Every structure is written in structure tokens, then in C-alpha cells.
Amino acid sequence: VKEFAAHNATVNDLSFDLDGEYIGSCSDDGYVVINSLFTDERGKFEYHRPMKAVALDPDYARKSSRRFAAGGLAGELLLNSKGWLGYRDQ
């Protein structure tokens, strides 16, 4: 059993990658958090608005781009990916 204390408000959505190695969550606190289920790797992304949906790339564990999509009350769907200079939203 593993527990993650990742959010301060209601969790709205969860997403797993295809290999079951990563879990992504989004919350009304405006954060998207992605945790590895087997290592201490963790990413926390702040969007300043309640986030209602998150979807990890099915190959999240295998690709270095670490892509995920998230959306919320701002009315935008954001694709986040890791590049040479860190993470960025499109």
C-alpha cells in the first residue's frame, strides 16, 4: 500500500500510464501531480485554477518527453511536455 499526500482539495481525476508505473492526479487546488509508483520521482505542476481532468501519455514511462494533458475551469486543454529547457504547456 502506498499513500500520496499530493493535494489540499478534492481530487477530480486520476490517470495511469499503460505500464502502470505512473499515476497522475488533478485537483480543485489547481495542481496536477504525477507520481511514480515504484520510485521517488514526482512532478507537481501549478495551474492557478481548479483542474478537472488529467490524462497521461500511455507511454509516459518509456518516453523522455513525459507528456500529459490536463484541463479545468479556465476552458483550456493543455498539453504539457518535457523538453531541453524543462516543462512547457501548449
Short mmCIF file of N, CA and C in Angstrom, two decimals:
data_model
loop_
_atom_site.label_atom_id
_atom_site.label_comp_id
_atom_site.label_asym_id
_atom_site.label_seq_id
_atom_site.Cartn_x
_atom_site.Cartn_y
_atom_site.Cartn_z
N VAL A 1 0.85 -1.17 0.00
CA VAL A 1 0.00 0.00 0.00
C VAL A 1 0.90 1.23 0.00
N LYS A 2 0.61 2.15 -0.88
CA LYS A 2 1.37 3.39 -0.98
C LYS A 2 0.40 4.55 -0.90
N GLU A 3 0.78 5.57 -0.16
CA GLU A 3 -0.08 6.73 0.03
C GLU A 3 0.65 7.98 -0.44
N PHE A 4 -0.08 8.86 -1.15
CA PHE A 4 0.48 10.12 -1.63
C PHE A 4 -0.32 11.26 -1.03
N ALA A 5 0.34 12.16 -0.34
CA ALA A 5 -0.30 13.38 0.17
C ALA A 5 0.02 14.50 -0.82
N ALA A 6 -0.76 14.57 -1.90
CA ALA A 6 -0.41 15.44 -3.01
C ALA A 6 -1.27 16.69 -3.13
N HIS A 7 -2.49 16.67 -2.59
CA HIS A 7 -3.43 17.77 -2.82
C HIS A 7 -4.04 18.26 -1.51
N ASN A 8 -4.48 19.53 -1.55
CA ASN A 8 -5.15 20.14 -0.40
C ASN A 8 -6.65 20.31 -0.62
N ALA A 9 -7.16 19.81 -1.73
CA ALA A 9 -8.58 19.94 -2.05
C ALA A 9 -9.03 18.65 -2.74
N THR A 10 -10.26 18.64 -3.17
CA THR A 10 -10.86 17.46 -3.80
C THR A 10 -10.09 17.03 -5.04
N VAL A 11 -9.78 15.74 -5.12
CA VAL A 11 -9.15 15.17 -6.32
C VAL A 11 -10.26 14.87 -7.32
N ASN A 12 -10.10 15.39 -8.54
CA ASN A 12 -11.15 15.26 -9.55
C ASN A 12 -10.92 14.15 -10.56
N ASP A 13 -9.66 13.78 -10.81
CA ASP A 13 -9.41 12.77 -11.83
C ASP A 13 -8.07 12.09 -11.55
N LEU A 14 -7.97 10.83 -11.96
CA LEU A 14 -6.74 10.05 -11.87
C LEU A 14 -6.46 9.46 -13.24
N SER A 15 -5.18 9.27 -13.56
CA SER A 15 -4.79 8.66 -14.81
C SER A 15 -3.54 7.82 -14.58
N PHE A 16 -3.52 6.64 -15.18
CA PHE A 16 -2.35 5.75 -15.12
C PHE A 16 -1.75 5.62 -16.51
N ASP A 17 -0.43 5.42 -16.59
CA ASP A 17 0.16 5.11 -17.88
C ASP A 17 -0.09 3.64 -18.20
N LEU A 18 0.22 3.24 -19.41
CA LEU A 18 -0.08 1.89 -19.88
C LEU A 18 0.64 0.81 -19.09
N ASP A 19 1.86 1.12 -18.62
CA ASP A 19 2.65 0.15 -17.86
C ASP A 19 2.28 0.11 -16.39
N GLY A 20 1.44 1.02 -15.93
CA GLY A 20 1.06 1.06 -14.53
C GLY A 20 2.19 1.51 -13.61
N GLU A 21 3.13 2.29 -14.16
CA GLU A 21 4.26 2.77 -13.36
C GLU A 21 4.04 4.16 -12.80
N TYR A 22 3.16 4.94 -13.43
CA TYR A 22 2.92 6.32 -13.01
C TYR A 22 1.43 6.56 -12.82
N ILE A 23 1.11 7.43 -11.86
CA ILE A 23 -0.26 7.88 -11.64
C ILE A 23 -0.26 9.40 -11.64
N GLY A 24 -1.22 9.95 -12.35
CA GLY A 24 -1.41 11.39 -12.39
C GLY A 24 -2.72 11.74 -11.72
N SER A 25 -2.75 12.85 -11.00
CA SER A 25 -3.97 13.30 -10.35
C SER A 25 -4.11 14.81 -10.54
N CYS A 26 -5.36 15.27 -10.56
CA CYS A 26 -5.61 16.70 -10.63
C CYS A 26 -6.68 17.04 -9.60
N SER A 27 -6.68 18.32 -9.20
CA SER A 27 -7.50 18.69 -8.06
C SER A 27 -8.03 20.11 -8.18
N ASP A 28 -8.99 20.41 -7.33
CA ASP A 28 -9.52 21.77 -7.23
C ASP A 28 -8.50 22.75 -6.68
N ASP A 29 -7.38 22.28 -6.13
CA ASP A 29 -6.35 23.18 -5.62
C ASP A 29 -5.48 23.77 -6.74
N GLY A 30 -5.75 23.37 -8.00
CA GLY A 30 -5.03 23.92 -9.14
C GLY A 30 -3.76 23.18 -9.52
N TYR A 31 -3.51 22.05 -8.91
CA TYR A 31 -2.30 21.29 -9.19
C TYR A 31 -2.59 20.01 -9.95
N VAL A 32 -1.64 19.64 -10.81
CA VAL A 32 -1.56 18.31 -11.40
C VAL A 32 -0.30 17.69 -10.81
N VAL A 33 -0.44 16.50 -10.23
CA VAL A 33 0.68 15.82 -9.60
C VAL A 33 0.85 14.45 -10.26
N ILE A 34 2.08 14.14 -10.63
CA ILE A 34 2.38 12.84 -11.23
C ILE A 34 3.43 12.15 -10.36
N ASN A 35 3.09 10.97 -9.88
CA ASN A 35 3.96 10.19 -9.01
C ASN A 35 4.32 8.87 -9.66
N SER A 36 5.55 8.45 -9.44
CA SER A 36 5.96 7.10 -9.81
C SER A 36 5.49 6.17 -8.70
N LEU A 37 4.98 5.02 -9.08
CA LEU A 37 4.52 4.05 -8.09
C LEU A 37 5.66 3.21 -7.53
N PHE A 38 6.84 3.26 -8.17
CA PHE A 38 7.94 2.39 -7.76
C PHE A 38 9.21 3.13 -7.36
N THR A 39 9.30 4.42 -7.66
CA THR A 39 10.46 5.23 -7.28
C THR A 39 9.96 6.49 -6.58
N ASP A 40 10.88 7.38 -6.22
CA ASP A 40 10.51 8.63 -5.57
C ASP A 40 10.29 9.77 -6.56
N GLU A 41 10.26 9.48 -7.84
CA GLU A 41 10.06 10.51 -8.86
C GLU A 41 8.67 11.13 -8.71
N ARG A 42 8.63 12.48 -8.75
CA ARG A 42 7.37 13.19 -8.58
C ARG A 42 7.42 14.51 -9.33
N GLY A 43 6.34 14.85 -9.99
CA GLY A 43 6.21 16.14 -10.66
C GLY A 43 4.97 16.84 -10.16
N LYS A 44 5.08 18.12 -9.84
CA LYS A 44 3.93 18.90 -9.37
C LYS A 44 3.85 20.16 -10.22
N PHE A 45 2.71 20.36 -10.87
CA PHE A 45 2.52 21.45 -11.82
C PHE A 45 1.35 22.31 -11.36
N GLU A 46 1.60 23.61 -11.23
CA GLU A 46 0.57 24.53 -10.72
C GLU A 46 -0.07 25.28 -11.89
N TYR A 47 -1.41 25.32 -11.88
CA TYR A 47 -2.16 25.98 -12.94
C TYR A 47 -3.05 27.13 -12.43
N HIS A 48 -3.09 27.38 -11.16
CA HIS A 48 -3.80 28.51 -10.55
C HIS A 48 -5.32 28.49 -10.75
N ARG A 49 -5.85 27.42 -11.29
CA ARG A 49 -7.29 27.24 -11.46
C ARG A 49 -7.62 25.79 -11.14
N PRO A 50 -8.83 25.51 -10.69
CA PRO A 50 -9.21 24.11 -10.45
C PRO A 50 -9.04 23.28 -11.73
N MET A 51 -8.39 22.14 -11.59
CA MET A 51 -8.17 21.24 -12.72
C MET A 51 -9.14 20.07 -12.59
N LYS A 52 -9.84 19.77 -13.68
CA LYS A 52 -10.91 18.76 -13.64
C LYS A 52 -10.57 17.46 -14.34
N ALA A 53 -9.55 17.46 -15.22
CA ALA A 53 -9.23 16.23 -15.96
C ALA A 53 -7.73 16.17 -16.22
N VAL A 54 -7.19 14.95 -16.17
CA VAL A 54 -5.79 14.71 -16.50
C VAL A 54 -5.69 13.38 -17.24
N ALA A 55 -4.78 13.31 -18.22
CA ALA A 55 -4.53 12.07 -18.97
C ALA A 55 -3.04 11.97 -19.25
N LEU A 56 -2.43 10.91 -18.75
CA LEU A 56 -1.02 10.67 -19.03
C LEU A 56 -0.86 10.04 -20.40
N ASP A 57 0.23 10.35 -21.07
CA ASP A 57 0.60 9.66 -22.30
C ASP A 57 0.66 8.17 -21.98
N PRO A 58 0.04 7.30 -22.77
CA PRO A 58 0.10 5.86 -22.47
C PRO A 58 1.53 5.34 -22.33
N ASP A 59 2.48 5.94 -23.05
CA ASP A 59 3.88 5.55 -22.97
C ASP A 59 4.70 6.47 -22.07
N TYR A 60 4.07 7.06 -21.08
CA TYR A 60 4.70 8.03 -20.18
C TYR A 60 6.00 7.48 -19.59
N ALA A 61 6.01 6.24 -19.15
CA ALA A 61 7.19 5.66 -18.50
C ALA A 61 8.34 5.44 -19.48
N ARG A 62 8.03 5.24 -20.75
CA ARG A 62 9.05 4.89 -21.74
C ARG A 62 9.64 6.09 -22.48
N LYS A 63 8.91 7.20 -22.50
CA LYS A 63 9.35 8.36 -23.29
C LYS A 63 9.94 9.43 -22.39
N SER A 64 10.97 10.08 -22.88
CA SER A 64 11.61 11.14 -22.10
C SER A 64 10.81 12.43 -22.14
N SER A 65 9.83 12.56 -23.05
CA SER A 65 9.03 13.78 -23.16
C SER A 65 8.06 13.96 -21.99
N ARG A 66 7.72 12.87 -21.30
CA ARG A 66 6.83 12.92 -20.11
C ARG A 66 5.58 13.76 -20.37
N ARG A 67 4.85 13.44 -21.44
CA ARG A 67 3.67 14.23 -21.84
C ARG A 67 2.44 13.85 -21.03
N PHE A 68 1.63 14.88 -20.75
CA PHE A 68 0.30 14.68 -20.21
C PHE A 68 -0.59 15.83 -20.64
N ALA A 69 -1.88 15.58 -20.66
CA ALA A 69 -2.86 16.61 -20.98
C ALA A 69 -3.71 16.86 -19.74
N ALA A 70 -4.07 18.13 -19.55
CA ALA A 70 -4.90 18.49 -18.39
C ALA A 70 -5.80 19.65 -18.77
N GLY A 71 -6.96 19.71 -18.13
CA GLY A 71 -7.90 20.80 -18.39
C GLY A 71 -8.71 21.10 -17.16
N GLY A 72 -9.28 22.30 -17.17
CA GLY A 72 -10.06 22.69 -16.00
C GLY A 72 -11.03 23.80 -16.29
N LEU A 73 -11.31 24.57 -15.26
CA LEU A 73 -12.33 25.62 -15.35
C LEU A 73 -11.91 26.81 -16.19
N ALA A 74 -10.65 26.92 -16.55
CA ALA A 74 -10.21 28.01 -17.41
C ALA A 74 -10.68 27.81 -18.86
N GLY A 75 -11.19 26.61 -19.17
CA GLY A 75 -11.69 26.33 -20.51
C GLY A 75 -10.61 25.99 -21.51
N GLU A 76 -9.42 25.64 -21.04
CA GLU A 76 -8.31 25.29 -21.92
C GLU A 76 -7.91 23.83 -21.70
N LEU A 77 -7.48 23.19 -22.77
CA LEU A 77 -6.87 21.86 -22.68
C LEU A 77 -5.39 22.07 -22.93
N LEU A 78 -4.57 21.72 -21.97
CA LEU A 78 -3.13 21.96 -22.04
C LEU A 78 -2.38 20.66 -22.24
N LEU A 79 -1.44 20.66 -23.18
CA LEU A 79 -0.55 19.53 -23.39
C LEU A 79 0.80 19.93 -22.81
N ASN A 80 1.24 19.23 -21.79
CA ASN A 80 2.50 19.53 -21.11
C ASN A 80 3.52 18.48 -21.53
N SER A 81 4.71 18.93 -21.89
CA SER A 81 5.78 18.00 -22.25
C SER A 81 7.12 18.54 -21.78
N LYS A 82 8.04 17.61 -21.58
CA LYS A 82 9.37 17.96 -21.11
C LYS A 82 10.30 18.09 -22.30
N GLY A 83 11.01 19.21 -22.35
CA GLY A 83 11.95 19.45 -23.44
C GLY A 83 13.34 19.73 -22.89
N TRP A 84 14.16 20.34 -23.72
CA TRP A 84 15.54 20.66 -23.35
C TRP A 84 15.61 21.63 -22.17
N LEU A 85 14.67 22.57 -22.11
CA LEU A 85 14.71 23.62 -21.10
C LEU A 85 13.71 23.41 -19.98
N GLY A 86 13.22 22.21 -19.81
CA GLY A 86 12.24 21.93 -18.75
C GLY A 86 10.88 21.65 -19.33
N TYR A 87 9.86 21.80 -18.51
CA TYR A 87 8.49 21.51 -18.94
C TYR A 87 7.85 22.74 -19.55
N ARG A 88 6.93 22.50 -20.50
CA ARG A 88 6.19 23.62 -21.09
C ARG A 88 4.79 23.16 -21.47
N ASP A 89 3.86 24.10 -21.44
CA ASP A 89 2.47 23.86 -21.82
C ASP A 89 2.22 24.39 -23.23
N GLN A 90 1.36 23.67 -23.96
CA GLN A 90 0.91 24.12 -25.28
C GLN A 90 -0.59 24.17 -25.27
#
